CSV table of C-alpha atoms in Angstrom, one decimal:
chain,number,residue,atom,x,y,z
A,129,MET,CA,-129.1,-55.4,-18.3
A,130,ASP,CA,-129.8,-59.1,-18.7
A,131,THR,CA,-129.9,-61.3,-21.8
A,132,ALA,CA,-133.7,-61.1,-22.1
A,133,GLY,CA,-133.4,-57.3,-22.2
A,134,TYR,CA,-130.8,-57.4,-24.9
A,135,LEU,CA,-132.8,-59.8,-27.0
A,136,GLU,CA,-135.9,-57.6,-26.7
A,137,ILE,CA,-133.9,-54.7,-28.1
A,138,LEU,CA,-132.2,-56.8,-30.8
A,139,GLU,CA,-135.6,-58.0,-32.0
A,140,LYS,CA,-136.9,-54.4,-32.2
A,141,GLU,CA,-133.8,-52.8,-33.7
A,142,GLY,CA,-133.5,-55.4,-36.5
A,143,GLN,CA,-137.0,-54.8,-37.6
A,144,LEU,CA,-136.5,-51.0,-37.5
A,145,LEU,CA,-133.3,-51.4,-39.5
A,146,ALA,CA,-135.0,-53.5,-42.2
A,147,GLY,CA,-137.9,-51.1,-42.4
A,148,ALA,CA,-135.8,-48.0,-42.7
A,149,ALA,CA,-133.6,-49.7,-45.4
A,150,LYS,CA,-136.6,-50.7,-47.5
A,151,GLU,CA,-138.0,-47.1,-47.3
A,152,ALA,CA,-134.6,-45.5,-48.1
A,153,GLY,CA,-133.9,-47.8,-51.1
A,154,MET,CA,-130.8,-49.8,-51.9
A,155,THR,CA,-128.9,-47.0,-53.6
A,156,ALA,CA,-129.4,-44.3,-50.9
A,157,SER,CA,-126.2,-43.2,-49.4
A,158,VAL,CA,-125.5,-43.8,-45.7
A,159,PRO,CA,-124.2,-40.5,-44.2
A,160,PRO,CA,-122.5,-41.9,-41.1
A,161,CYS,CA,-120.6,-44.5,-43.3
A,162,PRO,CA,-119.0,-42.6,-46.2
A,163,GLY,CA,-118.9,-44.7,-49.4
A,164,TRP,CA,-121.7,-47.0,-48.3
A,165,ALA,CA,-125.1,-47.3,-49.9
A,166,VAL,CA,-128.0,-49.0,-48.1
A,167,ARG,CA,-127.3,-52.3,-49.9
A,168,ASP,CA,-123.8,-52.3,-48.3
A,169,LEU,CA,-125.2,-51.7,-44.9
A,170,LEU,CA,-127.7,-54.6,-45.2
A,171,ARG,CA,-125.0,-57.0,-46.6
A,172,HIS,CA,-122.6,-56.1,-43.8
A,173,THR,CA,-125.0,-56.3,-41.0
A,174,GLY,CA,-126.6,-59.5,-42.2
A,175,VAL,CA,-123.2,-61.2,-42.5
A,176,VAL,CA,-122.3,-60.1,-39.0
A,177,HIS,CA,-125.6,-61.6,-37.8
A,178,ARG,CA,-124.9,-64.9,-39.4
A,179,TRP,CA,-121.3,-64.9,-38.1
A,180,ALA,CA,-122.5,-64.4,-34.6
A,181,THR,CA,-125.3,-67.0,-35.0
A,182,ALA,CA,-122.8,-69.7,-35.9
A,183,PHE,CA,-120.7,-69.2,-32.8
A,184,VAL,CA,-123.7,-69.8,-30.6
A,185,ALA,CA,-125.4,-72.4,-32.6
A,186,ASP,CA,-122.3,-74.5,-33.3
A,187,GLY,CA,-120.4,-73.8,-30.2
A,188,HIS,CA,-117.2,-72.6,-32.0
A,189,THR,CA,-114.6,-71.7,-29.4
A,190,ALA,CA,-112.0,-70.1,-31.7
A,191,PRO,CA,-112.2,-67.1,-34.0
A,192,ARG,CA,-113.7,-67.7,-37.4
A,193,PRO,CA,-113.8,-65.4,-40.5
A,194,MET,CA,-117.1,-63.9,-41.6
A,195,GLY,CA,-118.8,-65.3,-44.6
A,196,GLU,CA,-119.1,-63.8,-48.0
A,197,GLN,CA,-121.6,-61.1,-48.6
A,198,PRO,CA,-124.5,-62.1,-50.9
A,199,GLY,CA,-124.9,-60.7,-54.4
A,200,LEU,CA,-128.5,-60.0,-53.7
A,201,ASP,CA,-130.1,-56.5,-54.1
A,202,GLY,CA,-133.5,-54.9,-53.9
A,203,PRO,CA,-136.4,-56.7,-52.2
A,204,GLY,CA,-134.4,-60.0,-52.2
A,205,LEU,CA,-131.6,-58.4,-50.1
A,206,VAL,CA,-134.1,-57.0,-47.6
A,207,THR,CA,-135.7,-60.5,-47.2
A,208,TRP,CA,-132.2,-62.0,-46.8
A,209,TYR,CA,-131.4,-59.5,-44.1
A,210,ARG,CA,-134.7,-60.2,-42.3
A,211,ASP,CA,-133.9,-63.9,-42.4
A,212,SER,CA,-130.4,-63.3,-41.0
A,213,HIS,CA,-131.8,-61.2,-38.2
A,214,ARG,CA,-134.5,-63.8,-37.4
A,215,ARG,CA,-132.0,-66.7,-37.3
A,216,LEU,CA,-129.8,-64.7,-34.8
A,217,VAL,CA,-132.7,-63.8,-32.5
A,218,ASP,CA,-134.1,-67.3,-32.5
A,219,THR,CA,-130.7,-68.9,-31.9
A,220,LEU,CA,-129.9,-66.6,-29.0
A,221,ALA,CA,-133.4,-67.0,-27.5
A,222,GLY,CA,-133.2,-70.8,-27.7
A,223,ALA,CA,-129.6,-71.3,-26.5
A,224,ALA,CA,-128.8,-72.8,-23.1
A,225,PRO,CA,-127.7,-70.1,-20.6
A,226,ASP,CA,-124.4,-72.0,-20.1
A,227,THR,CA,-123.5,-72.1,-23.8
A,228,GLU,CA,-119.8,-71.9,-24.4
A,229,CYS,CA,-118.3,-70.3,-27.5
A,230,PHE,CA,-115.9,-67.7,-28.7
A,231,THR,CA,-116.2,-64.1,-27.5
A,232,PHE,CA,-113.8,-61.2,-28.1
A,233,LEU,CA,-114.5,-58.5,-25.4
A,234,PRO,CA,-114.6,-58.4,-21.7
A,235,GLY,CA,-118.2,-57.9,-20.4
A,236,PRO,CA,-121.1,-60.1,-19.4
A,237,SER,CA,-120.2,-63.3,-17.5
A,238,SER,CA,-121.6,-65.7,-20.1
A,239,ALA,CA,-121.0,-66.2,-23.8
A,240,LEU,CA,-124.7,-66.0,-24.5
A,241,ALA,CA,-125.0,-62.7,-22.7
A,242,PHE,CA,-122.0,-61.4,-24.6
A,243,TRP,CA,-123.5,-62.1,-28.0
A,244,ALA,CA,-126.9,-60.8,-27.1
A,245,ARG,CA,-125.3,-57.6,-25.9
A,246,ARG,CA,-122.9,-57.2,-28.8
A,247,GLN,CA,-125.5,-57.8,-31.5
A,248,ALA,CA,-128.0,-55.6,-29.8
A,249,HIS,CA,-125.5,-52.7,-30.0
A,250,GLU,CA,-124.3,-53.6,-33.5
A,251,THR,CA,-127.9,-53.6,-34.7
A,252,THR,CA,-128.8,-50.4,-33.0
A,253,VAL,CA,-125.9,-48.4,-34.4
A,254,HIS,CA,-126.6,-49.7,-37.9
A,255,ARG,CA,-130.4,-49.0,-37.5
A,256,PHE,CA,-129.4,-45.4,-36.9
A,257,ASP,CA,-127.4,-45.6,-40.1
A,258,ALA,CA,-130.4,-46.9,-42.1
A,259,GLU,CA,-132.6,-44.2,-40.6
A,260,SER,CA,-130.0,-41.6,-41.6
A,261,ALA,CA,-130.1,-42.8,-45.1
A,262,ARG,CA,-133.9,-42.7,-45.1
A,263,GLY,CA,-134.2,-39.3,-43.4
A,264,GLY,CA,-136.6,-38.1,-40.8
A,265,VAL,CA,-136.4,-38.5,-37.1
A,266,PRO,CA,-134.5,-41.6,-35.9
A,267,ALA,CA,-135.9,-43.8,-33.2
A,268,PRO,CA,-134.6,-43.1,-29.7
A,269,VAL,CA,-132.0,-45.1,-27.8
A,270,ALA,CA,-133.1,-45.9,-24.3
A,271,THR,CA,-130.9,-44.3,-21.6
A,272,GLU,CA,-130.0,-47.5,-19.8
A,273,PHE,CA,-129.1,-49.2,-23.0
A,274,ALA,CA,-127.1,-46.2,-24.3
A,275,VAL,CA,-125.1,-46.1,-21.0
A,276,ASP,CA,-124.4,-49.8,-21.5
A,277,GLY,CA,-123.2,-49.2,-25.0
A,278,VAL,CA,-120.8,-46.4,-24.0
A,279,ASP,CA,-119.4,-48.8,-21.4
A,280,GLU,CA,-119.0,-51.6,-23.9
A,281,LEU,CA,-117.1,-49.2,-26.2
A,282,LEU,CA,-114.9,-47.5,-23.7
A,283,ARG,CA,-114.1,-50.5,-21.4
A,284,GLY,CA,-114.4,-53.2,-24.0
A,285,PHE,CA,-113.4,-52.3,-27.5
A,286,HIS,CA,-110.8,-49.7,-26.5
A,287,ALA,CA,-109.3,-51.9,-23.9
A,288,ARG,CA,-108.0,-54.2,-26.7
A,289,ARG,CA,-104.6,-54.0,-28.2
A,290,GLY,CA,-106.1,-52.9,-31.5
A,291,SER,CA,-107.3,-49.5,-30.2
A,292,ARG,CA,-105.6,-46.7,-32.1
A,293,VAL,CA,-106.3,-44.1,-29.4
A,294,ARG,CA,-102.8,-43.5,-28.2
A,295,THR,CA,-101.0,-40.4,-26.9
A,296,ASP,CA,-97.2,-39.8,-26.6
A,297,ARG,CA,-97.7,-38.7,-22.9
A,298,PRO,CA,-100.3,-39.7,-20.3
A,299,ARG,CA,-103.6,-37.7,-20.8
A,300,VAL,CA,-107.1,-38.0,-19.2
A,301,LEU,CA,-110.4,-37.8,-21.0
A,302,ARG,CA,-113.7,-37.9,-19.1
A,303,VAL,CA,-117.2,-38.8,-20.4
A,304,ARG,CA,-120.2,-37.8,-18.4
A,305,ALA,CA,-123.9,-38.5,-19.0
A,306,THR,CA,-126.3,-35.8,-18.0
A,307,ASP,CA,-129.4,-37.9,-17.7
A,308,ALA,CA,-127.9,-40.9,-15.8
A,309,ASP,CA,-125.6,-41.7,-13.0
A,310,ALA,CA,-122.8,-42.6,-15.4
A,311,VAL,CA,-119.3,-41.2,-15.8
A,312,TRP,CA,-116.1,-42.7,-17.3
A,313,THR,CA,-112.5,-41.6,-17.0
A,314,ALA,CA,-110.2,-42.7,-19.9
A,315,HIS,CA,-106.5,-42.8,-19.2
A,316,LEU,CA,-104.7,-42.4,-22.5
A,317,SER,CA,-101.0,-43.2,-23.1
A,318,GLN,CA,-98.9,-45.1,-25.6
A,319,GLU,CA,-100.8,-48.2,-24.5
A,320,PRO,CA,-104.5,-49.0,-25.1
A,321,PRO,CA,-106.8,-46.7,-23.0
A,322,VAL,CA,-107.6,-47.8,-19.5
A,323,THR,CA,-111.1,-46.6,-18.6
A,324,THR,CA,-112.6,-46.6,-15.2
A,325,ARG,CA,-116.3,-46.1,-14.2
A,326,ASP,CA,-115.7,-43.1,-12.0
A,327,ALA,CA,-114.7,-39.4,-12.0
A,328,SER,CA,-111.4,-39.7,-10.1
A,329,GLY,CA,-108.6,-37.4,-10.8
A,330,VAL,CA,-108.3,-34.3,-13.0
A,331,ALA,CA,-109.4,-34.6,-16.6
A,332,GLU,CA,-107.9,-32.4,-19.4
A,333,CYS,CA,-111.1,-32.7,-21.4
A,334,GLU,CA,-114.7,-33.7,-20.5
A,335,LEU,CA,-117.4,-34.7,-22.9
A,336,THR,CA,-121.0,-34.3,-21.6
A,337,GLY,CA,-124.4,-35.1,-23.0
A,338,THR,CA,-127.3,-37.3,-22.7
A,339,ALA,CA,-126.5,-41.0,-22.8
A,340,GLN,CA,-128.0,-41.3,-26.3
A,341,GLU,CA,-125.9,-38.3,-27.5
A,342,LEU,CA,-122.7,-39.8,-26.1
A,343,TYR,CA,-123.5,-43.3,-27.4
A,344,LEU,CA,-124.0,-42.1,-31.0
A,345,ALA,CA,-121.2,-39.5,-30.9
A,346,LEU,CA,-118.6,-42.0,-29.5
A,347,TRP,CA,-119.6,-44.4,-32.3
A,348,ASN,CA,-118.9,-41.5,-34.7
A,349,ARG,CA,-122.6,-41.2,-35.7
A,350,LEU,CA,-123.1,-37.7,-34.4
A,351,PRO,CA,-120.8,-34.8,-33.6
A,352,LEU,CA,-119.3,-34.8,-30.2
A,353,PRO,CA,-121.7,-33.2,-27.6
A,354,ALA,CA,-120.6,-30.4,-25.2
A,355,LEU,CA,-117.0,-30.4,-24.2
A,356,SER,CA,-114.9,-28.5,-21.7
A,357,GLY,CA,-111.1,-28.3,-21.5
A,358,ASP,CA,-108.7,-29.2,-24.2
A,359,PRO,CA,-110.5,-29.6,-27.6
A,360,GLU,CA,-107.4,-31.1,-29.1
A,361,LEU,CA,-107.9,-34.2,-26.9
A,362,ALA,CA,-111.5,-34.5,-28.0
A,363,ALA,CA,-110.3,-34.2,-31.7
A,364,LEU,CA,-107.7,-36.9,-31.1
A,365,TRP,CA,-110.4,-39.3,-29.8
A,366,ARG,CA,-112.6,-38.5,-32.8
A,367,GLU,CA,-109.8,-39.1,-35.3
A,368,THR,CA,-108.4,-42.3,-33.9
A,369,SER,CA,-111.3,-44.1,-32.2
A,370,ALA,CA,-113.0,-45.8,-35.2
A,371,VAL,CA,-113.4,-49.5,-34.4
A,372,VAL,CA,-112.1,-51.7,-37.1
């Protein structure tokens, strides 16, 4: 996927998130995020949008803390979120392709592509959260984009030192999409997982499902889809893979 494709998704997903949040109401609970109400979801996602915007707009090349969450609520909070999202989309769309700034995951070759990708996935996952709070049928996640999100999670987030997915002995978990030519093999150990985009070797447990099912399940938004092999390995992933 290219930057323009990510921006198109980011634009749509932010609008869907705001709409679902408004319909749900600020006090509605967010089932995938225990302890959160919709107001918490909007405050968090809006702050993340503004944090990302500043890296690109101001060319910050070192990590920076996120800003304070606003004390807004109700319609004012929805308006603030929409403005946060709009600033992000406009900043990314207007930035030079060779913009240099801080990034924190391996992935696309440019900083601009990184932030477009990261914020598109951030917003999509939280859009699902807002729709879960509202109820009804959530909007679909396109197959290609879902595959990209699984790849970002497995080969990006969980390649970092902070990943808590560790095993006392080497183990192998496989993830396979049933509606795309996409399979990953995660090698688990006392070090951060090392994931390859292939089906090499013997896996002790394999998770299979559509790309959308895998995407939402691996982000702990849905139950794990079909699995074969050792269920304890799948349970270990579920228990330790939350991204912090």
